[in-house]
Short mmCIF file of C-alpha atoms in Angstrom, two decimals:
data_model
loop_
_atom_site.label_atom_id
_atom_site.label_comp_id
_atom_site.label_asym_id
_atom_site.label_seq_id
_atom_site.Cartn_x
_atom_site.Cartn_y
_atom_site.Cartn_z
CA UNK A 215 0.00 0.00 0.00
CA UNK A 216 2.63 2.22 0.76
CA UNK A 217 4.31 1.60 -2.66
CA UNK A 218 1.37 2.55 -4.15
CA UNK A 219 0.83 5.76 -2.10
CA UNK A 220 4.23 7.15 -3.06
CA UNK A 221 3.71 6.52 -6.92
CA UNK A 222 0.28 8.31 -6.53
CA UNK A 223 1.94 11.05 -4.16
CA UNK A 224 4.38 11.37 -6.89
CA UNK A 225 2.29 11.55 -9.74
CA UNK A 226 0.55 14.25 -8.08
CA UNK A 227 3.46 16.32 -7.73
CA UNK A 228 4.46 16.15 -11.00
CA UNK A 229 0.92 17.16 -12.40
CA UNK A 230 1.18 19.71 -10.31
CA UNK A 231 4.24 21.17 -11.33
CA UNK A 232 3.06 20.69 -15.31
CA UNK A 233 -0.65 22.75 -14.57
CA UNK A 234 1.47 25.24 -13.20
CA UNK A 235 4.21 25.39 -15.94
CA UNK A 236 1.22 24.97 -18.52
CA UNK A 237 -1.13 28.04 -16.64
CA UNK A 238 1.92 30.03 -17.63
CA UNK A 239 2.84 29.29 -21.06
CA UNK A 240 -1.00 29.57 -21.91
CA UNK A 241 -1.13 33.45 -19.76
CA UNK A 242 2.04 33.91 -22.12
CA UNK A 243 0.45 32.25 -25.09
CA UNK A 244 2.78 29.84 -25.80
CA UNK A 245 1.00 27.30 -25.76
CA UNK A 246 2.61 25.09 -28.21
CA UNK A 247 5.91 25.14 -25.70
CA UNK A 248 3.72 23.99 -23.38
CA UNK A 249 2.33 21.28 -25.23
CA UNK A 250 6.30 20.53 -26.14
CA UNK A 251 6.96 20.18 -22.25
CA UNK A 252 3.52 18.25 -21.50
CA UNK A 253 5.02 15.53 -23.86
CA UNK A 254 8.05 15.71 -22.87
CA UNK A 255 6.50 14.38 -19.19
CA UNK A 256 4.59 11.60 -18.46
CA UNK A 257 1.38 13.54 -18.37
CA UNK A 258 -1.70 11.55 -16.70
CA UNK A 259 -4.50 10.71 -19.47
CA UNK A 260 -7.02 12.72 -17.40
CA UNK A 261 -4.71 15.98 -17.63
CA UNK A 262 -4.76 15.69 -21.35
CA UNK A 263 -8.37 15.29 -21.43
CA UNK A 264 -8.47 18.69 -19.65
CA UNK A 265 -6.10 19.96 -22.13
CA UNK A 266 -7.71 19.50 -25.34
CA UNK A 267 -10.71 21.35 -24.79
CA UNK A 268 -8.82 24.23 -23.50
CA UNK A 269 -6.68 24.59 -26.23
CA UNK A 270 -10.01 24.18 -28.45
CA UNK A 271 -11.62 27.08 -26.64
CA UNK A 272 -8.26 28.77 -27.26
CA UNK A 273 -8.78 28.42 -31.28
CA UNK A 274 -5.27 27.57 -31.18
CA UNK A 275 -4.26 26.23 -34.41
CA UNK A 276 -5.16 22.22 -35.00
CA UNK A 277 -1.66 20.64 -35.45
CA UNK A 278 -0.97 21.58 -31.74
CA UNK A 279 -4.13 19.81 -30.93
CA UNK A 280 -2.88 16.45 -33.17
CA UNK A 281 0.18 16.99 -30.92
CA UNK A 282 -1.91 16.07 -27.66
CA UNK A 283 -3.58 13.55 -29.15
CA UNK A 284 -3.74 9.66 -29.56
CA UNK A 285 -5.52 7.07 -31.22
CA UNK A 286 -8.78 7.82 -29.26
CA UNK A 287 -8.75 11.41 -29.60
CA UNK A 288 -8.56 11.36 -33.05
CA UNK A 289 -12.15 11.29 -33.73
CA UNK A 290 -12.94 14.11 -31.74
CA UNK A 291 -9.68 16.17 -33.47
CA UNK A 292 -11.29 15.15 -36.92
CA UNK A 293 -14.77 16.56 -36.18
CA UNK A 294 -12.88 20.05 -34.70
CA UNK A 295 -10.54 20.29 -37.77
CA UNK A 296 -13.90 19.70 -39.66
CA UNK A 297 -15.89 22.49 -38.13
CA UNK A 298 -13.08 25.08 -37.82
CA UNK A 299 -12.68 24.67 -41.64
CA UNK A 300 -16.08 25.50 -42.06
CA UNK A 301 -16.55 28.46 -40.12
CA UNK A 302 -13.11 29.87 -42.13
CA UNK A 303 -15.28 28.93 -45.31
CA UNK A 304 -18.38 31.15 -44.14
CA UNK A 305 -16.80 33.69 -43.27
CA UNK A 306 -15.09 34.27 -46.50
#
C-alpha cells in the first residue's frame, strides 16, 4: 500500500508542477511550448483530457491539438478540424 501511495503522491506532484508550468505558457500564449513540455513528461490521461478542450476554446491552431492527441482522440480532433474549416469557409 505504501508503494502505491508514493507513486500516486508522486504523480501528483508532478501534475502539479506541469498545470502550473502549462497556466503560464497559456497566460504567455505559448501554448505550443507547453504542449512541447507536456510531452516531454509523463502527463496523466485525465490531464490531457483537460487539455484538449482548452486549447479548443483557445482556437489555437489544429496541429498543436494532433500533438496532444492519440488514437482515441482522433475522432474528436477530426470533427474540430472539420468544423473550424467550415466556419473559415463562411466567413469568406
Amino acid at each position: 500500500m505504501t508503494m502505491i501511495r508514493r507513486m500516486e503522491d508522486r504523480q501528483m506532484t508532478s501534475l502539479r508542477q506541469v498545470l502550473m508550468i502549462s497556466a503560464e505558457m497559456v497566460k504567455k500564449s505559448m501554448i505550443l511550448i507547453a504542449v512541447r513540455l507536456l510531452q516531454v513528461r509523463p502527463v496523466p490521461q485525465v490531464l490531457q483530457l483537460v487539455l484538449v478542450p482548452l486549447v479548443v476554446l483557445l482556437q489555437v491552431p489544429v496541429r498543436v491539438l494532433v500533438l496532444l492527441s492519440n488514437h482515441r482522440k482522433k475522432k474528436i480532433l477530426k470533427r474540430v478540424r472539420t468544423k473550424r474549416s467550415q466556419s473559415l469557409n463562411h466567413r469568406r
